[in-house]
Amino acid sequence: MRLDKYISNATDLSRTEAKRLIKAGDVSIDAKMATSGSQKVSSDHSVTIDGSPITLLVDRYFMMNKPAGVVSATKDHSNPTAIDLIYEHRNQQLQIAGRLDIDTTGLLLITDDGQWNHIVTSPRTDCKKIYLVELENPVGDDYQKKLEEGIALEGEKRRCLPATMEVIDDHHIRLCISEGKYHQVKRMITSLGNEVLSLHRMQIGGIELDPELEPGDYRPLTADEIASIQ
Ligand code: URA
């Protein structure tokens, strides 16, 4: 990696600022003064700024218990975002892996690993998402069959991938889908002739929402949780 890129990855500095420091002689590679931003460095090198070592950031992975009223985005003009609730260095580099509507609560995965994010969100990878759905009207007898056949959503050419459900009681189901179309669960339930009163995501792939997390809280994923997404 270029030295200027390495510095901007490892610190809050922009590449222009990094170049300025290199030019000023403030940066060293393996105790030798660096001369140019284009010099190549890797994690095997010891890079220092003003004598203080810097290290490349590794990808970060978090789960959040998203509260209602929070937008699944990096920036929003009128509402707090999930990223605003992440008190980490360089949080604007984090991305949400599978958005939730503003009124949906529950499991949100947040990472700066683009490839991992893709595995979570792509319909091709069959990464299951489980939602607790509160229904306005009682569960219909035909829901299971229609979900298994694939619901045809208004305005979509292709049917949804087959979904499964578990009835909890008359007005609550656990719904398992493997895609993330816009307002997918709400639109599926509407097309079954019912309405969603509340929606809560409980699980993504093998990762379950940690019951210890209060709404708005987050924690790093464990190595096993990260590896469970493949
Ligand atoms: N489906 C929805 O309709 N909303 C969500 O937030 C997530 C899935």
PDB file of C-alpha atoms and ligand atoms in Angstrom:
ATOM      1  CA  MET A   1       0.000   0.000   0.000  1.00  0.00           C
ATOM      2  CA  ARG A   2       1.174   3.556  -0.672  1.00  0.00           C
ATOM      3  CA  LEU A   3       2.479   5.314   2.438  1.00  0.00           C
ATOM      4  CA  ASP A   4      -0.005   8.211   2.185  1.00  0.00           C
ATOM      5  CA  LYS A   5      -2.890   5.735   1.926  1.00  0.00           C
ATOM      6  CA  TYR A   6      -1.528   3.729   4.848  1.00  0.00           C
ATOM      7  CA  ILE A   7      -1.388   6.869   7.008  1.00  0.00           C
ATOM      8  CA  SER A   8      -4.939   7.920   6.119  1.00  0.00           C
ATOM      9  CA  ASN A   9      -6.182   4.392   6.848  1.00  0.00           C
ATOM     10  CA  ALA A  10      -4.421   4.238  10.185  1.00  0.00           C
ATOM     11  CA  THR A  11      -5.253   7.756  11.423  1.00  0.00           C
ATOM     12  CA  ASP A  12      -7.816  10.552  11.050  1.00  0.00           C
ATOM     13  CA  LEU A  13      -5.548  12.312   8.546  1.00  0.00           C
ATOM     14  CA  SER A  14      -6.442  12.795   4.884  1.00  0.00           C
ATOM     15  CA  ARG A  15      -3.995  11.719   2.205  1.00  0.00           C
ATOM     16  CA  THR A  16      -3.136  15.382   1.521  1.00  0.00           C
ATOM     17  CA  GLU A  17      -2.336  15.907   5.199  1.00  0.00           C
ATOM     18  CA  ALA A  18      -0.309  12.696   5.200  1.00  0.00           C
ATOM     19  CA  LYS A  19       1.732  13.930   2.222  1.00  0.00           C
ATOM     20  CA  ARG A  20       2.366  17.212   4.028  1.00  0.00           C
ATOM     21  CA  LEU A  21       3.743  15.353   7.061  1.00  0.00           C
ATOM     22  CA  ILE A  22       5.932  13.167   4.853  1.00  0.00           C
ATOM     23  CA  LYS A  23       7.299  16.257   3.112  1.00  0.00           C
ATOM     24  CA  ALA A  24       7.992  17.865   6.479  1.00  0.00           C
ATOM     25  CA  GLY A  25      10.089  14.807   7.441  1.00  0.00           C
ATOM     26  CA  ASP A  26       7.751  13.786  10.286  1.00  0.00           C
ATOM     27  CA  VAL A  27       7.151  10.235   9.020  1.00  0.00           C
ATOM     28  CA  SER A  28       9.553   7.299   9.314  1.00  0.00           C
ATOM     29  CA  ILE A  29       9.485   3.768   7.945  1.00  0.00           C
ATOM     30  CA  ASP A  30      11.533   1.282   9.967  1.00  0.00           C
ATOM     31  CA  ALA A  31      13.289   4.212  11.659  1.00  0.00           C
ATOM     32  CA  LYS A  32      14.298   5.816   8.331  1.00  0.00           C
ATOM     33  CA  MET A  33      12.757   9.138   7.308  1.00  0.00           C
ATOM     34  CA  ALA A  34      10.143   8.663   4.595  1.00  0.00           C
ATOM     35  CA  THR A  35      10.602  10.663   1.431  1.00  0.00           C
ATOM     36  CA  SER A  36       7.412  10.234  -0.582  1.00  0.00           C
ATOM     37  CA  GLY A  37       3.747   9.309  -0.251  1.00  0.00           C
ATOM     38  CA  SER A  38       4.207   6.770  -3.021  1.00  0.00           C
ATOM     39  CA  GLN A  39       6.644   4.620  -1.006  1.00  0.00           C
ATOM     40  CA  LYS A  40       5.192   1.147  -0.506  1.00  0.00           C
ATOM     41  CA  VAL A  41       4.525  -0.146   3.003  1.00  0.00           C
ATOM     42  CA  SER A  42       2.806  -3.166   4.495  1.00  0.00           C
ATOM     43  CA  SER A  43       1.795  -4.271   7.983  1.00  0.00           C
ATOM     44  CA  ASP A  44       5.329  -5.723   8.352  1.00  0.00           C
ATOM     45  CA  HIS A  45       6.791  -2.195   8.377  1.00  0.00           C
ATOM     46  CA  SER A  46       6.997  -0.014  11.449  1.00  0.00           C
ATOM     47  CA  VAL A  47       5.588   3.390  10.480  1.00  0.00           C
ATOM     48  CA  THR A  48       5.843   6.316  12.896  1.00  0.00           C
ATOM     49  CA  ILE A  49       4.651   9.928  12.886  1.00  0.00           C
ATOM     50  CA  ASP A  50       6.728  12.198  15.107  1.00  0.00           C
ATOM     51  CA  GLY A  51       8.121   9.018  16.648  1.00  0.00           C
ATOM     52  CA  SER A  52       4.681   7.555  17.531  1.00  0.00           C
ATOM     53  CA  PRO A  53       3.904   4.238  15.848  1.00  0.00           C
ATOM     54  CA  ILE A  54       0.712   3.931  13.802  1.00  0.00           C
ATOM     55  CA  THR A  55      -0.951   0.686  12.750  1.00  0.00           C
ATOM     56  CA  LEU A  56      -3.359  -0.176   9.987  1.00  0.00           C
ATOM     57  CA  LEU A  57      -6.940  -0.506  11.095  1.00  0.00           C
ATOM     58  CA  VAL A  58      -8.451  -3.904  10.649  1.00  0.00           C
ATOM     59  CA  ASP A  59     -12.081  -4.304   9.638  1.00  0.00           C
ATOM     60  CA  ARG A  60     -14.595  -3.775  12.419  1.00  0.00           C
ATOM     61  CA  TYR A  61     -17.864  -5.621  12.971  1.00  0.00           C
ATOM     62  CA  PHE A  62     -20.647  -4.595  15.347  1.00  0.00           C
ATOM     63  CA  MET A  63     -24.183  -5.551  16.200  1.00  0.00           C
ATOM     64  CA  MET A  64     -26.646  -2.922  17.406  1.00  0.00           C
ATOM     65  CA  ASN A  65     -30.071  -3.178  18.936  1.00  0.00           C
ATOM     66  CA  LYS A  66     -31.617  -0.505  16.742  1.00  0.00           C
ATOM     67  CA  PRO A  67     -34.291   1.555  18.464  1.00  0.00           C
ATOM     68  CA  ALA A  68     -37.329   2.968  16.630  1.00  0.00           C
ATOM     69  CA  GLY A  69     -36.801   6.525  15.356  1.00  0.00           C
ATOM     70  CA  VAL A  70     -33.222   5.859  14.233  1.00  0.00           C
ATOM     71  CA  VAL A  71     -32.383   5.772  10.526  1.00  0.00           C
ATOM     72  CA  SER A  72     -30.236   2.965   9.069  1.00  0.00           C
ATOM     73  CA  ALA A  73     -27.885   5.330   7.284  1.00  0.00           C
ATOM     74  CA  THR A  74     -24.591   7.115   7.703  1.00  0.00           C
ATOM     75  CA  LYS A  75     -26.112  10.620   7.424  1.00  0.00           C
ATOM     76  CA  ASP A  76     -29.606  12.038   7.713  1.00  0.00           C
ATOM     77  CA  HIS A  77     -30.826  15.631   7.925  1.00  0.00           C
ATOM     78  CA  SER A  78     -33.750  15.150  10.266  1.00  0.00           C
ATOM     79  CA  ASN A  79     -33.247  11.976  12.336  1.00  0.00           C
ATOM     80  CA  PRO A  80     -30.411  10.383  14.298  1.00  0.00           C
ATOM     81  CA  THR A  81     -28.658   7.610  12.379  1.00  0.00           C
ATOM     82  CA  ALA A  82     -27.398   4.252  13.589  1.00  0.00           C
ATOM     83  CA  ILE A  83     -23.865   5.431  12.794  1.00  0.00           C
ATOM     84  CA  ASP A  84     -24.388   8.489  15.064  1.00  0.00           C
ATOM     85  CA  LEU A  85     -24.889   5.979  17.904  1.00  0.00           C
ATOM     86  CA  ILE A  86     -21.535   4.280  17.233  1.00  0.00           C
ATOM     87  CA  TYR A  87     -18.906   6.001  19.352  1.00  0.00           C
ATOM     88  CA  GLU A  88     -15.858   4.729  17.494  1.00  0.00           C
ATOM     89  CA  HIS A  89     -12.953   6.349  15.757  1.00  0.00           C
ATOM     90  CA  ARG A  90     -13.766   7.118  12.076  1.00  0.00           C
ATOM     91  CA  ASN A  91     -17.327   5.914  12.391  1.00  0.00           C
ATOM     92  CA  GLN A  92     -18.285   7.495   9.052  1.00  0.00           C
ATOM     93  CA  GLN A  93     -16.363   4.691   7.325  1.00  0.00           C
ATOM     94  CA  LEU A  94     -18.750   2.120   8.763  1.00  0.00           C
ATOM     95  CA  GLN A  95     -21.570   0.749   6.626  1.00  0.00           C
ATOM     96  CA  ILE A  96     -24.835  -0.903   7.546  1.00  0.00           C
ATOM     97  CA  ALA A  97     -25.209  -4.495   6.362  1.00  0.00           C
ATOM     98  CA  GLY A  98     -28.950  -4.772   5.743  1.00  0.00           C
ATOM     99  CA  ARG A  99     -30.987  -1.680   6.527  1.00  0.00           C
ATOM    100  CA  LEU A 100     -34.060  -1.473   8.714  1.00  0.00           C
ATOM    101  CA  ASP A 101     -36.923   1.003   8.370  1.00  0.00           C
ATOM    102  CA  ILE A 102     -37.008   3.885  10.832  1.00  0.00           C
ATOM    103  CA  ASP A 103     -39.816   2.237  12.830  1.00  0.00           C
ATOM    104  CA  THR A 104     -38.261  -1.282  12.777  1.00  0.00           C
ATOM    105  CA  THR A 105     -36.273  -2.323  15.826  1.00  0.00           C
ATOM    106  CA  GLY A 106     -33.687  -5.007  16.498  1.00  0.00           C
ATOM    107  CA  LEU A 107     -30.569  -6.505  15.016  1.00  0.00           C
ATOM    108  CA  LEU A 108     -28.457  -4.233  12.827  1.00  0.00           C
ATOM    109  CA  LEU A 109     -25.030  -5.325  11.585  1.00  0.00           C
ATOM    110  CA  ILE A 110     -22.448  -2.619  10.971  1.00  0.00           C
ATOM    111  CA  THR A 111     -19.018  -3.083   9.439  1.00  0.00           C
ATOM    112  CA  ASP A 112     -16.363  -1.559   7.237  1.00  0.00           C
ATOM    113  CA  ASP A 113     -15.769  -4.880   5.476  1.00  0.00           C
ATOM    114  CA  GLY A 114     -17.499  -4.457   2.101  1.00  0.00           C
ATOM    115  CA  GLN A 115     -17.192  -8.109   1.113  1.00  0.00           C
ATOM    116  CA  TRP A 116     -18.749  -9.345   4.355  1.00  0.00           C
ATOM    117  CA  ASN A 117     -21.515  -6.762   3.954  1.00  0.00           C
ATOM    118  CA  HIS A 118     -22.216  -8.140   0.468  1.00  0.00           C
ATOM    119  CA  ILE A 119     -22.553 -11.695   1.813  1.00  0.00           C
ATOM    120  CA  VAL A 120     -25.083 -10.501   4.400  1.00  0.00           C
ATOM    121  CA  THR A 121     -27.185  -8.559   1.919  1.00  0.00           C
ATOM    122  CA  SER A 122     -26.998 -10.407  -1.398  1.00  0.00           C
ATOM    123  CA  PRO A 123     -30.089 -12.564  -2.140  1.00  0.00           C
ATOM    124  CA  ARG A 124     -27.700 -15.038  -3.841  1.00  0.00           C
ATOM    125  CA  THR A 125     -25.944 -15.980  -0.627  1.00  0.00           C
ATOM    126  CA  ASP A 126     -29.142 -17.149   1.083  1.00  0.00           C
ATOM    127  CA  CYS A 127     -28.307 -15.397   4.349  1.00  0.00           C
ATOM    128  CA  LYS A 128     -31.532 -15.754   6.340  1.00  0.00           C
ATOM    129  CA  LYS A 129     -33.107 -12.878   8.259  1.00  0.00           C
ATOM    130  CA  ILE A 130     -35.621 -13.633  11.000  1.00  0.00           C
ATOM    131  CA  TYR A 131     -38.214 -11.057  12.033  1.00  0.00           C
ATOM    132  CA  LEU A 132     -40.780 -10.985  14.798  1.00  0.00           C
ATOM    133  CA  VAL A 133     -43.883  -9.552  13.149  1.00  0.00           C
ATOM    134  CA  GLU A 134     -46.922  -8.191  14.957  1.00  0.00           C
ATOM    135  CA  LEU A 135     -49.983  -8.339  12.721  1.00  0.00           C
ATOM    136  CA  GLU A 136     -53.043  -6.117  12.698  1.00  0.00           C
ATOM    137  CA  ASN A 137     -55.383  -9.050  11.935  1.00  0.00           C
ATOM    138  CA  PRO A 138     -55.105 -12.720  12.894  1.00  0.00           C
ATOM    139  CA  VAL A 139     -52.714 -14.977  10.973  1.00  0.00           C
ATOM    140  CA  GLY A 140     -54.406 -16.510   7.902  1.00  0.00           C
ATOM    141  CA  ASP A 141     -54.492 -20.284   7.286  1.00  0.00           C
ATOM    142  CA  ASP A 142     -53.072 -19.778   3.783  1.00  0.00           C
ATOM    143  CA  TYR A 143     -50.006 -17.714   4.805  1.00  0.00           C
ATOM    144  CA  GLN A 144     -47.545 -20.607   5.122  1.00  0.00           C
ATOM    145  CA  LYS A 145     -48.387 -21.963   1.679  1.00  0.00           C
ATOM    146  CA  LYS A 146     -48.257 -18.538  -0.006  1.00  0.00           C
ATOM    147  CA  LEU A 147     -44.932 -17.692   1.650  1.00  0.00           C
ATOM    148  CA  GLU A 148     -43.424 -20.999   0.516  1.00  0.00           C
ATOM    149  CA  GLU A 149     -44.594 -20.363  -3.070  1.00  0.00           C
ATOM    150  CA  GLY A 150     -42.996 -16.907  -3.066  1.00  0.00           C
ATOM    151  CA  ILE A 151     -45.088 -13.771  -2.611  1.00  0.00           C
ATOM    152  CA  ALA A 152     -45.619 -11.539  -5.667  1.00  0.00           C
ATOM    153  CA  LEU A 153     -44.977  -7.977  -4.495  1.00  0.00           C
ATOM    154  CA  GLU A 154     -46.673  -5.074  -6.209  1.00  0.00           C
ATOM    155  CA  GLY A 155     -44.339  -3.402  -8.704  1.00  0.00           C
ATOM    156  CA  GLU A 156     -41.814  -6.300  -8.734  1.00  0.00           C
ATOM    157  CA  LYS A 157     -41.257  -8.504 -11.784  1.00  0.00           C
ATOM    158  CA  ARG A 158     -40.004 -11.494  -9.826  1.00  0.00           C
ATOM    159  CA  ARG A 159     -41.684 -13.210  -6.911  1.00  0.00           C
ATOM    160  CA  CYS A 160     -39.963 -13.150  -3.541  1.00  0.00           C
ATOM    161  CA  LEU A 161     -37.785 -16.126  -2.732  1.00  0.00           C
ATOM    162  CA  PRO A 162     -39.646 -18.739  -0.671  1.00  0.00           C
ATOM    163  CA  ALA A 163     -40.043 -17.732   2.966  1.00  0.00           C
ATOM    164  CA  THR A 164     -41.057 -19.637   6.073  1.00  0.00           C
ATOM    165  CA  MET A 165     -42.956 -18.662   9.170  1.00  0.00           C
ATOM    166  CA  GLU A 166     -43.687 -19.909  12.646  1.00  0.00           C
ATOM    167  CA  VAL A 167     -46.916 -18.876  14.355  1.00  0.00           C
ATOM    168  CA  ILE A 168     -46.403 -17.570  17.883  1.00  0.00           C
ATOM    169  CA  ASP A 169     -50.021 -16.605  18.500  1.00  0.00           C
ATOM    170  CA  ASP A 170     -52.949 -15.140  16.502  1.00  0.00           C
ATOM    171  CA  HIS A 171     -51.224 -11.811  15.948  1.00  0.00           C
ATOM    172  CA  HIS A 172     -47.524 -12.697  16.022  1.00  0.00           C
ATOM    173  CA  ILE A 173     -45.342 -14.674  13.632  1.00  0.00           C
ATOM    174  CA  ARG A 174     -41.649 -15.332  13.253  1.00  0.00           C
ATOM    175  CA  LEU A 175     -40.890 -14.774   9.576  1.00  0.00           C
ATOM    176  CA  CYS A 176     -37.701 -15.979   7.876  1.00  0.00           C
ATOM    177  CA  ILE A 177     -36.649 -14.416   4.540  1.00  0.00           C
ATOM    178  CA  SER A 178     -33.391 -14.427   2.625  1.00  0.00           C
ATOM    179  CA  GLU A 179     -33.659 -11.144   0.719  1.00  0.00           C
ATOM    180  CA  GLY A 180     -33.838  -7.489   1.662  1.00  0.00           C
ATOM    181  CA  LYS A 181     -36.085  -5.746  -0.838  1.00  0.00           C
ATOM    182  CA  TYR A 182     -37.390  -2.292   0.065  1.00  0.00           C
ATOM    183  CA  HIS A 183     -39.971  -2.625   2.918  1.00  0.00           C
ATOM    184  CA  GLN A 184     -40.036  -6.320   2.064  1.00  0.00           C
ATOM    185  CA  VAL A 185     -41.751  -7.736   5.134  1.00  0.00           C
ATOM    186  CA  LYS A 186     -44.387  -4.987   5.265  1.00  0.00           C
ATOM    187  CA  ARG A 187     -45.143  -5.434   1.557  1.00  0.00           C
ATOM    188  CA  MET A 188     -45.303  -9.229   1.896  1.00  0.00           C
ATOM    189  CA  ILE A 189     -47.771  -8.942   4.760  1.00  0.00           C
ATOM    190  CA  THR A 190     -49.842  -6.361   2.842  1.00  0.00           C
ATOM    191  CA  SER A 191     -50.023  -8.703  -0.121  1.00  0.00           C
ATOM    192  CA  LEU A 192     -51.334 -11.398   2.259  1.00  0.00           C
ATOM    193  CA  GLY A 193     -54.183  -8.988   3.093  1.00  0.00           C
ATOM    194  CA  ASN A 194     -52.870  -8.014   6.523  1.00  0.00           C
ATOM    195  CA  GLU A 195     -50.750  -5.159   7.952  1.00  0.00           C
ATOM    196  CA  VAL A 196     -47.643  -5.015  10.116  1.00  0.00           C
ATOM    197  CA  LEU A 197     -48.130  -3.257  13.451  1.00  0.00           C
ATOM    198  CA  SER A 198     -44.552  -3.706  14.594  1.00  0.00           C
ATOM    199  CA  LEU A 199     -41.411  -5.312  13.242  1.00  0.00           C
ATOM    200  CA  HIS A 200     -38.316  -6.483  15.085  1.00  0.00           C
ATOM    201  CA  ARG A 201     -35.292  -8.260  13.529  1.00  0.00           C
ATOM    202  CA  MET A 202     -34.074 -11.092  15.740  1.00  0.00           C
ATOM    203  CA  GLN A 203     -31.436 -12.862  13.657  1.00  0.00           C
ATOM    204  CA  ILE A 204     -29.248 -12.607  10.545  1.00  0.00           C
ATOM    205  CA  GLY A 205     -27.639 -15.871   9.415  1.00  0.00           C
ATOM    206  CA  GLY A 206     -26.244 -17.440  12.591  1.00  0.00           C
ATOM    207  CA  ILE A 207     -26.069 -14.102  14.451  1.00  0.00           C
ATOM    208  CA  GLU A 208     -28.785 -13.558  17.050  1.00  0.00           C
ATOM    209  CA  LEU A 209     -29.524 -10.194  18.656  1.00  0.00           C
ATOM    210  CA  ASP A 210     -27.757 -10.182  22.043  1.00  0.00           C
ATOM    211  CA  PRO A 211     -30.499  -9.962  24.713  1.00  0.00           C
ATOM    212  CA  GLU A 212     -28.082  -7.967  26.896  1.00  0.00           C
ATOM    213  CA  LEU A 213     -28.125  -5.050  24.441  1.00  0.00           C
ATOM    214  CA  GLU A 214     -30.544  -2.271  25.382  1.00  0.00           C
ATOM    215  CA  PRO A 215     -32.109  -0.340  22.474  1.00  0.00           C
ATOM    216  CA  GLY A 216     -29.395   1.913  21.024  1.00  0.00           C
ATOM    217  CA  ASP A 217     -26.524  -0.163  22.476  1.00  0.00           C
ATOM    218  CA  TYR A 218     -23.990  -2.013  20.358  1.00  0.00           C
ATOM    219  CA  ARG A 219     -21.084  -4.400  20.809  1.00  0.00           C
ATOM    220  CA  PRO A 220     -18.338  -5.878  18.625  1.00  0.00           C
ATOM    221  CA  LEU A 221     -19.167  -9.219  17.033  1.00  0.00           C
ATOM    222  CA  THR A 222     -17.247 -12.236  18.286  1.00  0.00           C
ATOM    223  CA  ALA A 223     -14.858 -14.052  15.925  1.00  0.00           C
ATOM    224  CA  ASP A 224     -17.382 -16.907  15.690  1.00  0.00           C
ATOM    225  CA  GLU A 225     -20.206 -14.532  14.777  1.00  0.00           C
ATOM    226  CA  ILE A 226     -18.079 -12.903  12.064  1.00  0.00           C
ATOM    227  CA  ALA A 227     -17.041 -16.296  10.664  1.00  0.00           C
ATOM    228  CA  SER A 228     -20.648 -17.568  10.706  1.00  0.00           C
ATOM    229  CA  ILE A 229     -21.425 -15.313   7.735  1.00  0.00           C
ATOM    230  CA  GLN A 230     -20.047 -17.084   4.657  1.00  0.00           C
TER     231      GLN A 230
HETATM  232  N1  URA B   1     -38.859  -5.426   5.921  1.00  0.00           N
HETATM  233  C1  URA B   1     -39.517  -4.274   6.150  1.00  0.00           C
HETATM  234  O1  URA B   1     -40.614  -4.065   5.639  1.00  0.00           O
HETATM  235  N2  URA B   1     -38.918  -3.364   6.937  1.00  0.00           N
HETATM  236  C2  URA B   1     -37.746  -3.545   7.543  1.00  0.00           C
HETATM  237  O2  URA B   1     -37.259  -2.674   8.266  1.00  0.00           O
HETATM  238  C3  URA B   1     -37.066  -4.770   7.306  1.00  0.00           C
HETATM  239  C4  URA B   1     -37.647  -5.685   6.495  1.00  0.00           C
END
